[in-house]
Coordinates of C-alpha atoms in Angstrom, one line a residue:
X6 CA 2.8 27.6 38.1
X7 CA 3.3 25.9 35.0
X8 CA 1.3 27.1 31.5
X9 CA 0.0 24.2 29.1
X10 CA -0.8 24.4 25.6
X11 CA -3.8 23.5 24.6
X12 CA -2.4 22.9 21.0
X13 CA -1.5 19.4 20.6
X14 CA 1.8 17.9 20.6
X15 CA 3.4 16.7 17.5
X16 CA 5.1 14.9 19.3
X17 CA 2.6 12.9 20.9
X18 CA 0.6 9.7 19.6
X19 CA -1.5 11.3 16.6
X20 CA -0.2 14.4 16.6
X21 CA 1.4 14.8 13.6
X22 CA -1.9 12.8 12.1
X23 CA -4.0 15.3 13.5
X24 CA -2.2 18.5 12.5
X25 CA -2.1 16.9 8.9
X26 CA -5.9 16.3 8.7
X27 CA -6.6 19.5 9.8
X28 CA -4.5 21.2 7.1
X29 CA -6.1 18.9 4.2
X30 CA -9.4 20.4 6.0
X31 CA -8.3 23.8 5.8
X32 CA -7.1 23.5 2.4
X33 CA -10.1 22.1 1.3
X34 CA -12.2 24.9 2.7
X35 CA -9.7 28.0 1.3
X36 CA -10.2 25.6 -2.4
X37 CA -13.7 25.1 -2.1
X38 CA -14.5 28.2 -4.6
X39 CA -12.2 27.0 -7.3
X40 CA -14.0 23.4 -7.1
X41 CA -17.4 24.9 -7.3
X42 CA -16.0 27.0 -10.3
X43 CA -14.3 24.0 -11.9
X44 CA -17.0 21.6 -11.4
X45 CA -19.7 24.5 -13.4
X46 CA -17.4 24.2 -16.0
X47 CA -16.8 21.1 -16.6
X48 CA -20.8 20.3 -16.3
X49 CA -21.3 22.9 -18.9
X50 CA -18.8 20.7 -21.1
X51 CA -20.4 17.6 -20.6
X52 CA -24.0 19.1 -21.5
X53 CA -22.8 20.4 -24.6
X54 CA -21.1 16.6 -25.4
X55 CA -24.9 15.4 -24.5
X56 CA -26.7 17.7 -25.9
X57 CA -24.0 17.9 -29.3
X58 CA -23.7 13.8 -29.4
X59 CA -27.7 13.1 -29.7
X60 CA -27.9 15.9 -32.6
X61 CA -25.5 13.4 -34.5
X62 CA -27.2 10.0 -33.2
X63 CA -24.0 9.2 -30.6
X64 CA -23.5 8.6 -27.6
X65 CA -21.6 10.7 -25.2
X66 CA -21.5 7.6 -22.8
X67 CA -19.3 6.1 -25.4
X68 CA -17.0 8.7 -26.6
X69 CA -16.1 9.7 -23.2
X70 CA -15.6 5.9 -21.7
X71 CA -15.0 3.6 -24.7
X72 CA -13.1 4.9 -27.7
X73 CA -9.6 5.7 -28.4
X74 CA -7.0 5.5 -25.5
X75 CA -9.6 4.6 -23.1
X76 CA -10.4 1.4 -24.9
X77 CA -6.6 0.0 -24.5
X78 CA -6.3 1.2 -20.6
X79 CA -9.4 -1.1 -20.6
X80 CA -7.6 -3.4 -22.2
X81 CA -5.0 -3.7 -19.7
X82 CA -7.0 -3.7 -17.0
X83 CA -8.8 -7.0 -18.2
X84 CA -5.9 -8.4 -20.4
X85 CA -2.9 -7.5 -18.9
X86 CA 0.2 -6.6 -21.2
X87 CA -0.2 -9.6 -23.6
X88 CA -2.7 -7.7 -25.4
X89 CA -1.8 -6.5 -29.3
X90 CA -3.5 -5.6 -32.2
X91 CA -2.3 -5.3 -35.8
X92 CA -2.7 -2.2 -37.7
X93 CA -3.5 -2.4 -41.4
X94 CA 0.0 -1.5 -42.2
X95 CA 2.0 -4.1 -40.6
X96 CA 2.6 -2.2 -37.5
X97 CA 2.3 -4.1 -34.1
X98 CA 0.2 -2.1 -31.5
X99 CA 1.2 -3.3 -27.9
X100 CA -0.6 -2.4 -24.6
X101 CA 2.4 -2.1 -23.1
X102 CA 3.0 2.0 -24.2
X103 CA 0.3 2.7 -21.7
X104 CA 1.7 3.0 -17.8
X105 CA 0.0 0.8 -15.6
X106 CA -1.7 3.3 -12.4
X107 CA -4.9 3.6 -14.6
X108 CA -5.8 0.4 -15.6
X109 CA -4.9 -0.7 -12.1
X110 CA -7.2 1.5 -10.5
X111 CA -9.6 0.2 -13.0
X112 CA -9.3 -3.0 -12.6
X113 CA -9.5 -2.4 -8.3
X114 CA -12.5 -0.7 -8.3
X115 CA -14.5 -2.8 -10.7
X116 CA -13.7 -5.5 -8.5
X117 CA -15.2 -4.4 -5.5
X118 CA -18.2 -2.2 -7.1
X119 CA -20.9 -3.1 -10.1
X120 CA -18.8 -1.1 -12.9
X121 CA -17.8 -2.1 -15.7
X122 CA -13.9 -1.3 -16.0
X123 CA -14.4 1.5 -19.0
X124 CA -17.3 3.1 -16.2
X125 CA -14.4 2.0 -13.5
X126 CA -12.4 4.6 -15.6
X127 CA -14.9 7.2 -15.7
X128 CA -14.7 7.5 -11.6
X129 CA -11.4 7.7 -11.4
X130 CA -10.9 10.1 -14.0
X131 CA -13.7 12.0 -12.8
X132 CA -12.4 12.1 -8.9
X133 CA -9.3 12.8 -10.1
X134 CA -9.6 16.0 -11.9
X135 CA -11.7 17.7 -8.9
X136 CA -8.5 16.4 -7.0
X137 CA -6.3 17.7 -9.7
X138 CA -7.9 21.4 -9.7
X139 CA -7.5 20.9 -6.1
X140 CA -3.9 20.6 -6.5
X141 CA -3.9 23.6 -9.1
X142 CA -5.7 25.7 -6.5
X143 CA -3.1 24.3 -3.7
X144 CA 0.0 25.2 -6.1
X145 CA -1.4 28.9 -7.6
X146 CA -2.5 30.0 -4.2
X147 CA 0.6 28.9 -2.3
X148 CA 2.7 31.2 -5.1
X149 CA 0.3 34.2 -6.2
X150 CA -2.9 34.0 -3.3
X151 CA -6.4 32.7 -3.4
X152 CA -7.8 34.9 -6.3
X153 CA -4.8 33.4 -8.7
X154 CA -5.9 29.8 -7.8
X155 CA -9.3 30.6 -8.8
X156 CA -8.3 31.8 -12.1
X157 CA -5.9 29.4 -12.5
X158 CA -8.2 26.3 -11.8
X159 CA -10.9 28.0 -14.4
X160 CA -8.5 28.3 -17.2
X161 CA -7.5 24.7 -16.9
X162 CA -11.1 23.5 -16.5
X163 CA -11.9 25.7 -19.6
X164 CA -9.2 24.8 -22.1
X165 CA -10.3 23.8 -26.0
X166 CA -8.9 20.0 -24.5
X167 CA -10.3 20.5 -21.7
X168 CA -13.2 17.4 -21.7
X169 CA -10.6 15.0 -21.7
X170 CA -10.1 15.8 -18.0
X171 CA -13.4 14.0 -17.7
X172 CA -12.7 10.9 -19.9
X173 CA -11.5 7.7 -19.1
X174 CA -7.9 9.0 -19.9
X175 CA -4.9 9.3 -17.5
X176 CA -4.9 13.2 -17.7
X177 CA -6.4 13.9 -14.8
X178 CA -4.8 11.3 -12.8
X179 CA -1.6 12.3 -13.8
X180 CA -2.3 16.2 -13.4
X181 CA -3.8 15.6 -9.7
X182 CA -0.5 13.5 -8.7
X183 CA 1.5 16.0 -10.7
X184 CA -0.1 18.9 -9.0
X185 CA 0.2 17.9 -5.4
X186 CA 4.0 16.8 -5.7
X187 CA 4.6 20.8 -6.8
X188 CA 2.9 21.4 -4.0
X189 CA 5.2 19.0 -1.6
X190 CA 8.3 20.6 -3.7
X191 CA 6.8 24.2 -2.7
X192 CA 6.1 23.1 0.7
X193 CA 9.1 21.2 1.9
X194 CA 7.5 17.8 1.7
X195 CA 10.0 16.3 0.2
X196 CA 9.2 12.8 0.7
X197 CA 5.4 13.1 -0.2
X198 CA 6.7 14.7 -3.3
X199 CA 9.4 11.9 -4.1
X200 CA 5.8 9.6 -3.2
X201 CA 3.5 11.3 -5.4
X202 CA 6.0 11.5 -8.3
X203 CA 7.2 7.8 -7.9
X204 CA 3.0 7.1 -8.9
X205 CA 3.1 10.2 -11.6
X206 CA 5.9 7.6 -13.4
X207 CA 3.3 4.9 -13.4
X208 CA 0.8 7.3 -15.6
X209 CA 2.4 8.5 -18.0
X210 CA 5.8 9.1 -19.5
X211 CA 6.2 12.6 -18.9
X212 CA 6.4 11.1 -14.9
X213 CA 10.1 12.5 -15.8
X214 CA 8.8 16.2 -15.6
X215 CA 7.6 16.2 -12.0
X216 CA 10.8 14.0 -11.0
X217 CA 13.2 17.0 -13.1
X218 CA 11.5 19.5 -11.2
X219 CA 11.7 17.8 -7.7
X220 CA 15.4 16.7 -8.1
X221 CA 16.5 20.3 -9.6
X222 CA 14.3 22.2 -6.2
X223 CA 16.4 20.3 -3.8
X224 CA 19.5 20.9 -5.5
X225 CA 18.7 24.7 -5.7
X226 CA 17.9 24.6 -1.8
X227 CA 21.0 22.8 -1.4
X228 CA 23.0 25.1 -2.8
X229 CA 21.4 27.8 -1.8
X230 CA 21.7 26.7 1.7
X231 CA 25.4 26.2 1.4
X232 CA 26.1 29.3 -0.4
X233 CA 24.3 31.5 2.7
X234 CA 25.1 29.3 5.9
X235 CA 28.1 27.2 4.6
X236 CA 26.0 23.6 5.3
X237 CA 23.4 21.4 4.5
X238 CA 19.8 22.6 4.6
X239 CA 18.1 20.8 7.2
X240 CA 16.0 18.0 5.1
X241 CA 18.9 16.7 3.1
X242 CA 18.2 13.6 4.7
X243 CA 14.4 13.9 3.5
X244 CA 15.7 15.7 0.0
X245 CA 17.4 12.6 -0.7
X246 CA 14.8 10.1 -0.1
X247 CA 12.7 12.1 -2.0
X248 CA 14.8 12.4 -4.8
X249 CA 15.8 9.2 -5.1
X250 CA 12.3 7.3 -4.7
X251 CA 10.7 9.9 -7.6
X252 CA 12.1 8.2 -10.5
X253 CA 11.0 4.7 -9.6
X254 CA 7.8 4.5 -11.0
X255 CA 8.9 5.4 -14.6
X256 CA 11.8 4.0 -14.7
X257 CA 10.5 0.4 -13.1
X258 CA 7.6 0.3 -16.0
X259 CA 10.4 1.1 -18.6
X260 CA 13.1 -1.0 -17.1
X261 CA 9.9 -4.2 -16.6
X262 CA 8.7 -3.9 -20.6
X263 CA 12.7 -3.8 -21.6
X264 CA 12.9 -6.8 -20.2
X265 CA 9.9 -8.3 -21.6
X266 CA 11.0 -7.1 -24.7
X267 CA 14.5 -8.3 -24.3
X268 CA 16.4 -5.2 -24.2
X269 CA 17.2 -2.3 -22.2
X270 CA 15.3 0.3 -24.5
X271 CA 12.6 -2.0 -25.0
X272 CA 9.9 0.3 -24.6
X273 CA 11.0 3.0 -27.2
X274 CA 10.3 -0.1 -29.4
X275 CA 7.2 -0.4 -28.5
X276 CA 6.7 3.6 -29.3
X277 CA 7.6 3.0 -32.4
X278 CA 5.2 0.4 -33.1
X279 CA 2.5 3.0 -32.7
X280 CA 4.4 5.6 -34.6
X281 CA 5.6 7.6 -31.8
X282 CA 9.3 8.9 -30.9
X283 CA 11.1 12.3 -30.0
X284 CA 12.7 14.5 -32.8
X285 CA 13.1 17.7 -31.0
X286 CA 10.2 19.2 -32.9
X287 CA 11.6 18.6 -36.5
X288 CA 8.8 16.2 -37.5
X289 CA 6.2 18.9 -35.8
X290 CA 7.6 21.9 -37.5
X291 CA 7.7 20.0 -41.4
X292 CA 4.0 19.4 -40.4
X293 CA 3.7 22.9 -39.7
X294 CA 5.7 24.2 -42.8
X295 CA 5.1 21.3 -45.4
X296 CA 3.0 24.2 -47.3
X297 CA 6.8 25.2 -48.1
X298 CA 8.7 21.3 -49.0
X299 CA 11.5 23.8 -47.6
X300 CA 14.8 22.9 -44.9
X301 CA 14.9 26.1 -44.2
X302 CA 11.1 26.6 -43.2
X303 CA 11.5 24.0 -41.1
X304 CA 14.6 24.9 -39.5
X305 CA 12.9 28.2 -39.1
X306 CA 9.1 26.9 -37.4
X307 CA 11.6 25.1 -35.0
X308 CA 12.9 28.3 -33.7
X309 CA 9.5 30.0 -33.7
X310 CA 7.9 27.0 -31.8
X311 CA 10.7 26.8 -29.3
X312 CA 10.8 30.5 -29.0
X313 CA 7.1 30.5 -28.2
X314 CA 6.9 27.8 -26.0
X315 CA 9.7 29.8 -24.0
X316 CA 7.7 32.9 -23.9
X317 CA 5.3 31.8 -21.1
X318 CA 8.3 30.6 -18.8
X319 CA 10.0 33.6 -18.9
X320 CA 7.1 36.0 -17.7
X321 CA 6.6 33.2 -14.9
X322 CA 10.3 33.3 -13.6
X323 CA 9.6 37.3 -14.1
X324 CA 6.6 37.1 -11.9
X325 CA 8.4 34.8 -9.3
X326 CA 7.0 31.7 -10.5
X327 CA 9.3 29.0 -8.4
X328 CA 11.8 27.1 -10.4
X329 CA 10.4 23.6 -9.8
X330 CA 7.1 24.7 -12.2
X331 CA 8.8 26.4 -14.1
X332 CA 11.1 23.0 -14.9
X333 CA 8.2 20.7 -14.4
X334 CA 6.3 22.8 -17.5
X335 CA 9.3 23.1 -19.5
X336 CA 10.1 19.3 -19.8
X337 CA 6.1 18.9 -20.4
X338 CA 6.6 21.3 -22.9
X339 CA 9.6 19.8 -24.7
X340 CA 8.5 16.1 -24.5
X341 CA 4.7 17.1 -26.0
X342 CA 6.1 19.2 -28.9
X343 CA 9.8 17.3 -29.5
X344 CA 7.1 14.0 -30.3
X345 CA 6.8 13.0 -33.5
X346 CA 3.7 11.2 -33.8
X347 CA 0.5 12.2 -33.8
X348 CA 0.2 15.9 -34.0
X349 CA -3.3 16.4 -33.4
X350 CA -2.9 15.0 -30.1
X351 CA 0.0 18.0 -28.8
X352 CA -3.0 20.3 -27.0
X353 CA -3.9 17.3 -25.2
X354 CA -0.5 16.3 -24.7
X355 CA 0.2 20.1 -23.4
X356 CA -3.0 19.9 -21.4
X357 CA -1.0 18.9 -18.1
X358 CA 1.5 21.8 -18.0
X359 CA -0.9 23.7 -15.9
X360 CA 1.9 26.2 -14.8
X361 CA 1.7 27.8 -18.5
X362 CA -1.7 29.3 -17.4
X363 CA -0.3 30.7 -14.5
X364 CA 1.1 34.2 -15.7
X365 CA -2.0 34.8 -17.7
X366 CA -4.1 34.1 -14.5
X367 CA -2.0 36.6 -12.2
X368 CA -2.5 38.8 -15.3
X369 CA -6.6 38.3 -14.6
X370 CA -6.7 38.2 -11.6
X371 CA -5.5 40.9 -10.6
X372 CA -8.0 42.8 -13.4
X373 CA -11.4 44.2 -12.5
X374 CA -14.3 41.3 -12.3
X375 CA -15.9 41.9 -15.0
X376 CA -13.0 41.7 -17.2
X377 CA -12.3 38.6 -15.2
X378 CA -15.6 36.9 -15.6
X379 CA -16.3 38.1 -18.9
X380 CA -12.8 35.9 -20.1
X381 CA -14.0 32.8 -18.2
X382 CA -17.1 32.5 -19.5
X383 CA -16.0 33.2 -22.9
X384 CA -13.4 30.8 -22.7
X385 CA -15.8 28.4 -20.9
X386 CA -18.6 28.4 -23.6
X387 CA -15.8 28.3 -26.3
X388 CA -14.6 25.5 -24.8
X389 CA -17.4 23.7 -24.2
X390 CA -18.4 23.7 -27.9
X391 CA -15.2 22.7 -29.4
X392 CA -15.0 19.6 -26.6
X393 CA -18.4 18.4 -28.3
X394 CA -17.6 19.0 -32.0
X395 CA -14.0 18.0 -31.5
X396 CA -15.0 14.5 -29.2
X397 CA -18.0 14.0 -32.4
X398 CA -15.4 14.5 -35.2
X399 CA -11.4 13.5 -34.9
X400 CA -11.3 13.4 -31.1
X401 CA -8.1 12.5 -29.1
X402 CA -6.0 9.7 -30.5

């Protein structure tokens, strides 16, 4: 008598479809906490931003869909890269520094639905960031358990920066596909990850920090797997797909405005134009120290900043935080603070190296709940103020 399985075959038509939607189910179910937690805090946000942005006679609708870098992903969307705009000081500002994924998905669903694209925006952003602290919850759990992706997904909602996740911005886009390609890396999806990193490229720059942290996993696992059993680990094949479709999306969008701008390195040109470029901190640190007009107290902040931004990777690789986020945050890390424009804009800029929260929320989570709680909703109601005065006064360049 022959036994059946009632499971079904992977092998079989659907199968492997099947087995997949069931585990998105499941994984939504085990997250569905840390969304109901990050979707009270981010309503919290926004009240205050209403609530804050009629005191002062604005309107929240505006500074949340059509000011600053929302107004040029817009811009894209309906112009396409010919648009530019002269600054006052000579400077030509091209909408070719902003990576194409955003305005794109812009542009698709205002096609097909009554939104404007700048509203268009607002959607995306906003079903983005429940899929990013999806991914956050995915990532923390798979490392440190359920109660650490709950933490984790709070102290992301909660950050001082944190109601950019729910403006017209690429943050949140960026963070989900960011996210879930860590979790592929953690996971052994290697193709899914070289996938969702390839689209990362296409929404912002630091793209390169998901593809560092996939291509330095599967060279870890590859020679860890020859170091223990003297051969290849059974996905090369699938390691090196993954790894070699990951940098295409950045490196397409940089290679494509090079060549509109008639040179390879075309598109640090066009950083320039708006003031931006990569210094390894020194412009950051005479900010920091021009109290001083001193080399030396420069030289020194550049240490302390480094030093700092070190700290949190360390406890993580002491805590057995895998390598691939613990790369993935470090290039974040060095690209946000080795920028030398803007310098207001390095929280947000910081905002997607989500792995940086993760010792602290092992730290918390494994505290009693009411120390817990008591530092969410401190950190939630602090955050939720300075969003509104911060998005009323200076807001994000």
């Amino acid at each position: 008598m022959s036994i059946t399985s009632s499971r079904p075959s992977l092998r079989a038509p659907g199968g492997l479809a099947a087995a997949r939607l069931a585990a998105l189910r499941n994984s939504f179910r085990a997250a569905r906490p840390s969304l109901a937690l990050y979707l009270a805090i981010r309503s919290l946000g926004l009240v205050v931003l209403v609530l804050w942005s009629a005191s002062t006679g604005k309107s929240a609708h505006v500074l949340l869909s059509r000011r600053w870098d929302s107004l040029w992903y817009t811009r894209v969307a309906e112009h396409g890269y010919d648009f530019t705009l002269q600054a006052p000081d000579g400077r030509s500002l091209s909408g070719m520094a902003f990576f194409p994924l955003l305005p794109w998905l812009e542009e698709g669903l205002s096609a097909v639905s009554p939104l404007s694209l700048s509203d268009a925006g607002l959607v995306v952003s906003a079903l983005a960031s429940v899929a990013a602290a999806w991914g956050i919850h995915a990532v923390a759990s798979h490392v440190h358990g359920p109660r650490a992706g709950l933490v984790l997904v709070g102290l992301w909602a909660a950050l001082p920066v944190g109601i950019v996740q729910s403006m017209a911005y690429s943050e949140s886009l960026f963070v989900a596909l960011a996210a879930w390609s860590l979790y592929s890396v953690l996971t052994g999806r290697w193709i899914t990850a070289g996938l969702l990193s390839l689209l990362a490229g296409l929404t912002r720059p630091i793209g390169l920090a998901v593809c560092a942290a996939l291509i330095v996993a599967a060279l870890l696992a590859t020679a860890d797997s020859l170091r223990t059993r003297r051969r290849l680990p059974d996905p090369v094949a699938a390691m090196a797909v993954g790894c070699a479709i990951a940098p295409l999306g950045a490196a397409g969008f940089v290679l494509w405005v090079g060549h509109r701008q008639g040179h390879l390195l075309g598109y640090l040109d066009v950083q320039v134009g708006w003031g931006n470029g990569f210094d390894g901190g020194i412009a950051f640190a005479r900010f920091l120290s021009s109290f001083a007009h001193s080399g030396v107290v420069t030289a020194v902040v550049v240490v302390l900043l480094f030093l700092l931004a070190a700290w949190p990777h360390r406890i993580g690789l002491r805590q057995g935080q895998p390598v691939a986020l613990v790369v993935y945050s470090a290039v974040v890390t060095l690209l946000a603070l080795g920028a030398s424009g803007y310098f207001g804009s390095k929280p947000r800029l910081l905002m997607p190296a989500f792995p940086l929260l993760l010792p602290l929320a092992v730290v918390l989570a494994r505290s009693r709940p009411a120390y817990l709680w008591a530092t969410l909703t401190t950190l939630t109601a602090a955050g939720a103020v300075y969003g509104a005065f911060w998005l009323n006064g200076s807001g994000p360049p």
